[in-house]
Amino acid sequence: GNSVTQMEGPVTLSEEAFLTINCTYTATGYPSLFWYVQYPGEGLQLLLKATKADDKGSNKGFEATYRKETTSFHLEKGSVQVSDSAVYFCALSDSQAGTALIFGKGTTLSVSS
Amino acid sequence: NAGVTQTPKFQVLKTGQSMTLQCAQDMNHNSMYWYRQDPGMGLRLIYYSASEGTTDKGEVPNGYNVSRLNKREFSLRLESAAPSQTSVYFCASSVTMNTEAFFGQGTRLTVV
């Protein structure tokens, strides 16, 4: 079946540091891939997405590239800010399987000034 | 510009009580979902509705029922609440099953 694996957290960084959160997936079809962000006390918000291999999703300085050969969709940001502190979720949807979004367990990012 | 609206935001139940969580979306989406979020577990799918008139079980459906009342509304019912159902519940909707989902603000439920 389909699944998403994210790196364990928490990730603790200083302001302006480089961020990578690893995400790998298993899918039987041709999934779309997503990163969601959850700020404290709020629901999930879509951060970026990619719908086919080699697509790069980007938003608010975050980027992720859909790598079919390594089944990965790692999240990166060149210079994090305190306001980026949140929980980040990698997710996939598989149109062939007709499944709802499947989420990883989430990675907590804490950025200090 | 409401998006996905969940009610209530907070609820405390006693073991054995019943309640219904309400969800409505104003984006004309076809698909709707209920997830629960627990520490260290991520989001787990309880039930979903691919389109109006259909509902299906997700990963953790036991102890829950759902109703797709119309295209806008998708409710989640706990018939006899148990402490294991203490969680944060999120409703979400999407245009179709394989597109990005939009989430409500969540309902924090405590069962004592």
PDB file of C-alpha atoms in Angstrom:
ATOM      1  CA  GLY A   1       0.000   0.000   0.000  1.00  0.00           C
ATOM      2  CA  ASN A   2       0.885   3.663  -0.163  1.00  0.00           C
ATOM      3  CA  SER A   3       2.875   5.264   2.645  1.00  0.00           C
ATOM      4  CA  VAL A   4       4.923   8.315   3.556  1.00  0.00           C
ATOM      5  CA  THR A   5       7.987   8.361   5.805  1.00  0.00           C
ATOM      6  CA  GLN A   6       9.393  11.576   7.253  1.00  0.00           C
ATOM      7  CA  MET A   7      12.496  12.185   9.264  1.00  0.00           C
ATOM      8  CA  GLU A   8      11.964  12.138  13.002  1.00  0.00           C
ATOM      9  CA  GLY A   9      11.971  15.438  14.810  1.00  0.00           C
ATOM     10  CA  PRO A  10      12.238  17.742  16.498  1.00  0.00           C
ATOM     11  CA  VAL A  11      14.558  19.780  14.310  1.00  0.00           C
ATOM     12  CA  THR A  12      16.132  22.705  16.129  1.00  0.00           C
ATOM     13  CA  LEU A  13      17.887  25.429  14.126  1.00  0.00           C
ATOM     14  CA  SER A  14      19.194  28.930  14.566  1.00  0.00           C
ATOM     15  CA  GLU A  15      17.745  31.736  12.503  1.00  0.00           C
ATOM     16  CA  GLU A  16      19.198  31.908   8.960  1.00  0.00           C
ATOM     17  CA  ALA A  17      20.293  28.250   9.010  1.00  0.00           C
ATOM     18  CA  PHE A  18      19.613  25.887   6.099  1.00  0.00           C
ATOM     19  CA  LEU A  19      16.702  23.509   6.500  1.00  0.00           C
ATOM     20  CA  THR A  20      16.160  20.045   5.058  1.00  0.00           C
ATOM     21  CA  ILE A  21      13.315  17.760   6.089  1.00  0.00           C
ATOM     22  CA  ASN A  22      13.487  14.382   4.411  1.00  0.00           C
ATOM     23  CA  CYS A  23      10.429  12.657   2.998  1.00  0.00           C
ATOM     24  CA  THR A  24      10.241   9.382   1.097  1.00  0.00           C
ATOM     25  CA  TYR A  25       7.188   7.625  -0.207  1.00  0.00           C
ATOM     26  CA  THR A  26       5.851   4.313  -1.415  1.00  0.00           C
ATOM     27  CA  ALA A  27       3.098   4.346  -4.005  1.00  0.00           C
ATOM     28  CA  THR A  28       1.589   1.860  -6.412  1.00  0.00           C
ATOM     29  CA  GLY A  29       0.530   4.465  -8.972  1.00  0.00           C
ATOM     30  CA  TYR A  30       1.594   7.980  -9.936  1.00  0.00           C
ATOM     31  CA  PRO A  31       1.110  10.081  -6.828  1.00  0.00           C
ATOM     32  CA  SER A  32       0.915  13.796  -6.322  1.00  0.00           C
ATOM     33  CA  LEU A  33       3.076  14.991  -3.446  1.00  0.00           C
ATOM     34  CA  PHE A  34       2.439  17.747  -0.930  1.00  0.00           C
ATOM     35  CA  TRP A  35       3.963  19.556   2.007  1.00  0.00           C
ATOM     36  CA  TYR A  36       1.610  20.962   4.615  1.00  0.00           C
ATOM     37  CA  VAL A  37       2.456  23.213   7.561  1.00  0.00           C
ATOM     38  CA  GLN A  38       0.660  23.432  10.893  1.00  0.00           C
ATOM     39  CA  TYR A  39       1.230  26.421  13.164  1.00  0.00           C
ATOM     40  CA  PRO A  40       0.397  26.019  16.869  1.00  0.00           C
ATOM     41  CA  GLY A  41      -3.323  25.738  17.518  1.00  0.00           C
ATOM     42  CA  GLU A  42      -4.239  25.852  13.844  1.00  0.00           C
ATOM     43  CA  GLY A  43      -5.280  23.520  11.060  1.00  0.00           C
ATOM     44  CA  LEU A  44      -3.023  22.374   8.240  1.00  0.00           C
ATOM     45  CA  GLN A  45      -2.195  24.698   5.379  1.00  0.00           C
ATOM     46  CA  LEU A  46      -0.867  23.637   2.014  1.00  0.00           C
ATOM     47  CA  LEU A  47       2.733  24.828   1.658  1.00  0.00           C
ATOM     48  CA  LEU A  48       3.628  23.447  -1.771  1.00  0.00           C
ATOM     49  CA  LYS A  49       2.900  20.604  -4.147  1.00  0.00           C
ATOM     50  CA  ALA A  50       4.217  18.683  -7.143  1.00  0.00           C
ATOM     51  CA  THR A  51       2.087  16.522  -9.399  1.00  0.00           C
ATOM     52  CA  LYS A  52       4.622  14.680 -11.562  1.00  0.00           C
ATOM     53  CA  ALA A  53       8.223  13.533 -11.569  1.00  0.00           C
ATOM     54  CA  ASP A  54      10.888  16.285 -11.669  1.00  0.00           C
ATOM     55  CA  ASP A  55       8.347  18.982 -10.787  1.00  0.00           C
ATOM     56  CA  LYS A  56       9.567  21.488  -8.212  1.00  0.00           C
ATOM     57  CA  GLY A  57       7.066  23.000  -5.822  1.00  0.00           C
ATOM     58  CA  SER A  58       7.939  26.284  -4.132  1.00  0.00           C
ATOM     59  CA  ASN A  59       6.329  28.777  -1.775  1.00  0.00           C
ATOM     60  CA  LYS A  60       7.519  31.281   0.847  1.00  0.00           C
ATOM     61  CA  GLY A  61      11.172  30.341   0.240  1.00  0.00           C
ATOM     62  CA  PHE A  62      10.516  26.609   0.682  1.00  0.00           C
ATOM     63  CA  GLU A  63      11.202  24.178  -2.144  1.00  0.00           C
ATOM     64  CA  ALA A  64      10.774  20.476  -2.810  1.00  0.00           C
ATOM     65  CA  THR A  65      11.502  18.431  -5.937  1.00  0.00           C
ATOM     66  CA  TYR A  66       9.565  15.295  -6.879  1.00  0.00           C
ATOM     67  CA  ARG A  67      12.247  12.613  -7.418  1.00  0.00           C
ATOM     68  CA  LYS A  68      10.747   9.455  -8.814  1.00  0.00           C
ATOM     69  CA  GLU A  69      14.087   7.625  -9.007  1.00  0.00           C
ATOM     70  CA  THR A  70      14.649   7.998  -5.255  1.00  0.00           C
ATOM     71  CA  THR A  71      10.923   8.191  -4.327  1.00  0.00           C
ATOM     72  CA  SER A  72      11.638  11.354  -2.379  1.00  0.00           C
ATOM     73  CA  PHE A  73      10.203  14.833  -1.865  1.00  0.00           C
ATOM     74  CA  HIS A  74      12.567  16.564   0.552  1.00  0.00           C
ATOM     75  CA  LEU A  75      11.641  20.001   1.873  1.00  0.00           C
ATOM     76  CA  GLU A  76      14.359  22.695   1.846  1.00  0.00           C
ATOM     77  CA  LYS A  77      14.722  26.330   2.773  1.00  0.00           C
ATOM     78  CA  GLY A  78      17.901  28.328   2.464  1.00  0.00           C
ATOM     79  CA  SER A  79      17.455  30.595   5.477  1.00  0.00           C
ATOM     80  CA  VAL A  80      14.865  29.839   8.144  1.00  0.00           C
ATOM     81  CA  GLN A  81      13.151  32.424  10.325  1.00  0.00           C
ATOM     82  CA  VAL A  82      11.660  32.172  13.797  1.00  0.00           C
ATOM     83  CA  SER A  83       8.239  32.444  12.175  1.00  0.00           C
ATOM     84  CA  ASP A  84       8.890  29.144  10.343  1.00  0.00           C
ATOM     85  CA  SER A  85       8.600  27.254  13.636  1.00  0.00           C
ATOM     86  CA  ALA A  86       5.773  24.778  13.054  1.00  0.00           C
ATOM     87  CA  VAL A  87       5.015  21.150  12.297  1.00  0.00           C
ATOM     88  CA  TYR A  88       5.588  20.074   8.698  1.00  0.00           C
ATOM     89  CA  PHE A  89       3.766  17.158   7.092  1.00  0.00           C
ATOM     90  CA  CYS A  90       4.617  15.374   3.875  1.00  0.00           C
ATOM     91  CA  ALA A  91       1.633  13.796   2.104  1.00  0.00           C
ATOM     92  CA  LEU A  92       0.703  11.966  -1.060  1.00  0.00           C
ATOM     93  CA  SER A  93      -2.416  11.283  -3.056  1.00  0.00           C
ATOM     94  CA  ASP A  94      -2.705   8.562  -5.644  1.00  0.00           C
ATOM     95  CA  SER A  95      -5.328   9.116  -8.344  1.00  0.00           C
ATOM     96  CA  GLN A  96      -4.947   5.573  -9.679  1.00  0.00           C
ATOM     97  CA  ALA A  97      -5.613   4.052  -6.274  1.00  0.00           C
ATOM     98  CA  GLY A  98      -8.373   6.591  -5.601  1.00  0.00           C
ATOM     99  CA  THR A  99      -7.161   7.166  -2.065  1.00  0.00           C
ATOM    100  CA  ALA A 100      -7.438  10.164   0.197  1.00  0.00           C
ATOM    101  CA  LEU A 101      -4.334  12.077   1.266  1.00  0.00           C
ATOM    102  CA  ILE A 102      -1.894   9.936   3.229  1.00  0.00           C
ATOM    103  CA  PHE A 103       0.305  11.815   5.682  1.00  0.00           C
ATOM    104  CA  GLY A 104       3.656  11.262   7.264  1.00  0.00           C
ATOM    105  CA  LYS A 105       3.880  11.606  11.036  1.00  0.00           C
ATOM    106  CA  GLY A 106       5.074  15.187  10.910  1.00  0.00           C
ATOM    107  CA  THR A 107       8.346  16.924  11.765  1.00  0.00           C
ATOM    108  CA  THR A 108       8.457  19.663  14.369  1.00  0.00           C
ATOM    109  CA  LEU A 109      10.748  22.567  13.485  1.00  0.00           C
ATOM    110  CA  SER A 110      11.881  24.996  16.153  1.00  0.00           C
ATOM    111  CA  VAL A 111      13.877  28.062  15.083  1.00  0.00           C
ATOM    112  CA  SER A 112      15.585  30.274  17.666  1.00  0.00           C
ATOM    113  CA  SER A 113      16.906  33.811  17.226  1.00  0.00           C
TER     114      SER A 113
ATOM    115  CA  ASN B   1     -14.113  33.540   2.689  1.00  0.00           C
ATOM    116  CA  ALA B   2     -14.848  30.800   5.238  1.00  0.00           C
ATOM    117  CA  GLY B   3     -13.366  27.712   3.510  1.00  0.00           C
ATOM    118  CA  VAL B   4     -13.886  24.714   5.826  1.00  0.00           C
ATOM    119  CA  THR B   5     -15.760  25.398   9.052  1.00  0.00           C
ATOM    120  CA  GLN B   6     -15.855  22.950  11.967  1.00  0.00           C
ATOM    121  CA  THR B   7     -17.982  23.104  15.075  1.00  0.00           C
ATOM    122  CA  PRO B   8     -17.444  22.943  17.964  1.00  0.00           C
ATOM    123  CA  LYS B   9     -13.820  23.975  18.521  1.00  0.00           C
ATOM    124  CA  PHE B  10     -13.581  22.337  21.942  1.00  0.00           C
ATOM    125  CA  GLN B  11     -15.632  19.620  23.627  1.00  0.00           C
ATOM    126  CA  VAL B  12     -15.393  17.550  26.780  1.00  0.00           C
ATOM    127  CA  LEU B  13     -17.441  14.349  26.925  1.00  0.00           C
ATOM    128  CA  LYS B  14     -17.955  11.708  29.547  1.00  0.00           C
ATOM    129  CA  THR B  15     -17.325   8.104  28.606  1.00  0.00           C
ATOM    130  CA  GLY B  16     -20.398   6.688  26.900  1.00  0.00           C
ATOM    131  CA  GLN B  17     -21.843  10.010  25.779  1.00  0.00           C
ATOM    132  CA  SER B  18     -22.536  10.685  22.129  1.00  0.00           C
ATOM    133  CA  MET B  19     -21.902  13.728  19.993  1.00  0.00           C
ATOM    134  CA  THR B  20     -21.706  14.899  16.395  1.00  0.00           C
ATOM    135  CA  LEU B  21     -18.936  17.014  14.946  1.00  0.00           C
ATOM    136  CA  GLN B  22     -20.123  19.278  12.174  1.00  0.00           C
ATOM    137  CA  CYS B  23     -18.210  20.298   9.076  1.00  0.00           C
ATOM    138  CA  ALA B  24     -19.203  22.538   6.192  1.00  0.00           C
ATOM    139  CA  GLN B  25     -17.285  23.802   3.168  1.00  0.00           C
ATOM    140  CA  ASP B  26     -18.181  26.626   0.826  1.00  0.00           C
ATOM    141  CA  MET B  27     -15.742  25.866  -1.994  1.00  0.00           C
ATOM    142  CA  ASN B  28     -18.038  23.536  -3.985  1.00  0.00           C
ATOM    143  CA  HIS B  29     -15.650  20.641  -3.393  1.00  0.00           C
ATOM    144  CA  ASN B  30     -16.691  17.109  -4.232  1.00  0.00           C
ATOM    145  CA  SER B  31     -14.608  15.222  -1.667  1.00  0.00           C
ATOM    146  CA  MET B  32     -14.599  15.561   2.096  1.00  0.00           C
ATOM    147  CA  TYR B  33     -12.625  13.860   4.877  1.00  0.00           C
ATOM    148  CA  TRP B  34     -12.351  13.371   8.615  1.00  0.00           C
ATOM    149  CA  TYR B  35      -8.920  12.888  10.176  1.00  0.00           C
ATOM    150  CA  ARG B  36      -7.748  12.563  13.735  1.00  0.00           C
ATOM    151  CA  GLN B  37      -4.407  13.860  14.957  1.00  0.00           C
ATOM    152  CA  ASP B  38      -2.620  12.287  17.895  1.00  0.00           C
ATOM    153  CA  PRO B  39       0.900  13.006  19.185  1.00  0.00           C
ATOM    154  CA  GLY B  40       3.521  11.045  17.274  1.00  0.00           C
ATOM    155  CA  MET B  41       0.902   9.513  14.959  1.00  0.00           C
ATOM    156  CA  GLY B  42       0.446  12.213  12.358  1.00  0.00           C
ATOM    157  CA  LEU B  43      -2.977  12.435  10.758  1.00  0.00           C
ATOM    158  CA  ARG B  44      -5.016   9.285  10.350  1.00  0.00           C
ATOM    159  CA  LEU B  45      -8.030   9.054   8.083  1.00  0.00           C
ATOM    160  CA  ILE B  46     -11.267   8.081   9.813  1.00  0.00           C
ATOM    161  CA  TYR B  47     -13.814   8.291   6.972  1.00  0.00           C
ATOM    162  CA  TYR B  48     -14.064  10.022   3.655  1.00  0.00           C
ATOM    163  CA  SER B  49     -16.661  10.921   1.078  1.00  0.00           C
ATOM    164  CA  ALA B  50     -15.362  10.921  -2.472  1.00  0.00           C
ATOM    165  CA  SER B  51     -18.529  12.604  -3.729  1.00  0.00           C
ATOM    166  CA  GLU B  52     -21.980  13.498  -2.526  1.00  0.00           C
ATOM    167  CA  GLY B  53     -23.894  10.341  -1.697  1.00  0.00           C
ATOM    168  CA  THR B  54     -20.867   8.143  -0.977  1.00  0.00           C
ATOM    169  CA  THR B  55     -18.888   7.437   2.174  1.00  0.00           C
ATOM    170  CA  ASP B  56     -16.040   5.012   2.844  1.00  0.00           C
ATOM    171  CA  LYS B  57     -13.956   3.858   5.768  1.00  0.00           C
ATOM    172  CA  GLY B  58     -10.448   5.074   6.228  1.00  0.00           C
ATOM    173  CA  GLU B  59      -7.642   3.759   8.380  1.00  0.00           C
ATOM    174  CA  VAL B  60      -9.320   4.090  11.803  1.00  0.00           C
ATOM    175  CA  PRO B  61     -13.143   3.983  11.438  1.00  0.00           C
ATOM    176  CA  ASN B  62     -14.071   1.956  14.526  1.00  0.00           C
ATOM    177  CA  GLY B  63     -16.290   3.854  16.942  1.00  0.00           C
ATOM    178  CA  TYR B  64     -17.322   6.472  14.387  1.00  0.00           C
ATOM    179  CA  ASN B  65     -20.067   7.041  11.838  1.00  0.00           C
ATOM    180  CA  VAL B  66     -20.406   9.716   9.180  1.00  0.00           C
ATOM    181  CA  SER B  67     -23.108  11.367   7.131  1.00  0.00           C
ATOM    182  CA  ARG B  68     -22.642  13.293   3.899  1.00  0.00           C
ATOM    183  CA  LEU B  69     -25.711  15.445   4.366  1.00  0.00           C
ATOM    184  CA  ASN B  70     -25.296  17.296   1.081  1.00  0.00           C
ATOM    185  CA  LYS B  71     -22.400  18.534  -1.021  1.00  0.00           C
ATOM    186  CA  ARG B  72     -21.416  21.112   1.601  1.00  0.00           C
ATOM    187  CA  GLU B  73     -21.732  19.191   4.851  1.00  0.00           C
ATOM    188  CA  PHE B  74     -20.032  16.094   6.268  1.00  0.00           C
ATOM    189  CA  SER B  75     -20.628  15.175   9.908  1.00  0.00           C
ATOM    190  CA  LEU B  76     -18.803  12.762  12.192  1.00  0.00           C
ATOM    191  CA  ARG B  77     -20.664  11.001  14.998  1.00  0.00           C
ATOM    192  CA  LEU B  78     -19.332   9.300  18.090  1.00  0.00           C
ATOM    193  CA  GLU B  79     -22.101   7.016  19.348  1.00  0.00           C
ATOM    194  CA  SER B  80     -20.479   6.038  22.656  1.00  0.00           C
ATOM    195  CA  ALA B  81     -17.359   8.037  23.380  1.00  0.00           C
ATOM    196  CA  ALA B  82     -14.293   6.323  24.834  1.00  0.00           C
ATOM    197  CA  PRO B  83     -11.107   7.857  26.325  1.00  0.00           C
ATOM    198  CA  SER B  84      -9.182   6.471  23.322  1.00  0.00           C
ATOM    199  CA  GLN B  85     -11.127   8.918  21.162  1.00  0.00           C
ATOM    200  CA  THR B  86      -9.523  11.883  22.908  1.00  0.00           C
ATOM    201  CA  SER B  87      -7.872  13.639  19.991  1.00  0.00           C
ATOM    202  CA  VAL B  88      -7.914  16.627  17.682  1.00  0.00           C
ATOM    203  CA  TYR B  89     -10.298  16.073  14.773  1.00  0.00           C
ATOM    204  CA  PHE B  90      -9.862  17.764  11.429  1.00  0.00           C
ATOM    205  CA  CYS B  91     -12.300  18.006   8.578  1.00  0.00           C
ATOM    206  CA  ALA B  92     -10.956  18.663   5.096  1.00  0.00           C
ATOM    207  CA  SER B  93     -12.249  18.986   1.557  1.00  0.00           C
ATOM    208  CA  SER B  94     -10.838  18.848  -1.954  1.00  0.00           C
ATOM    209  CA  VAL B  95     -12.049  19.271  -5.509  1.00  0.00           C
ATOM    210  CA  THR B  96     -11.464  15.580  -6.166  1.00  0.00           C
ATOM    211  CA  MET B  97      -9.745  12.750  -4.309  1.00  0.00           C
ATOM    212  CA  ASN B  98      -6.269  13.368  -5.765  1.00  0.00           C
ATOM    213  CA  THR B  99      -6.068  17.143  -5.384  1.00  0.00           C
ATOM    214  CA  GLU B 100      -4.855  19.172  -2.452  1.00  0.00           C
ATOM    215  CA  ALA B 101      -7.090  19.269   0.591  1.00  0.00           C
ATOM    216  CA  PHE B 102      -8.133  22.311   2.582  1.00  0.00           C
ATOM    217  CA  PHE B 103      -8.486  21.901   6.318  1.00  0.00           C
ATOM    218  CA  GLY B 104     -10.697  23.297   9.028  1.00  0.00           C
ATOM    219  CA  GLN B 105      -9.308  24.649  12.288  1.00  0.00           C
ATOM    220  CA  GLY B 106      -9.934  21.431  14.185  1.00  0.00           C
ATOM    221  CA  THR B 107     -12.022  20.222  17.119  1.00  0.00           C
ATOM    222  CA  ARG B 108     -10.190  19.354  20.319  1.00  0.00           C
ATOM    223  CA  LEU B 109     -12.156  16.548  21.967  1.00  0.00           C
ATOM    224  CA  THR B 110     -11.461  15.197  25.433  1.00  0.00           C
ATOM    225  CA  VAL B 111     -13.257  12.108  26.718  1.00  0.00           C
ATOM    226  CA  VAL B 112     -13.057  11.613  30.485  1.00  0.00           C
TER     227      VAL B 112
END
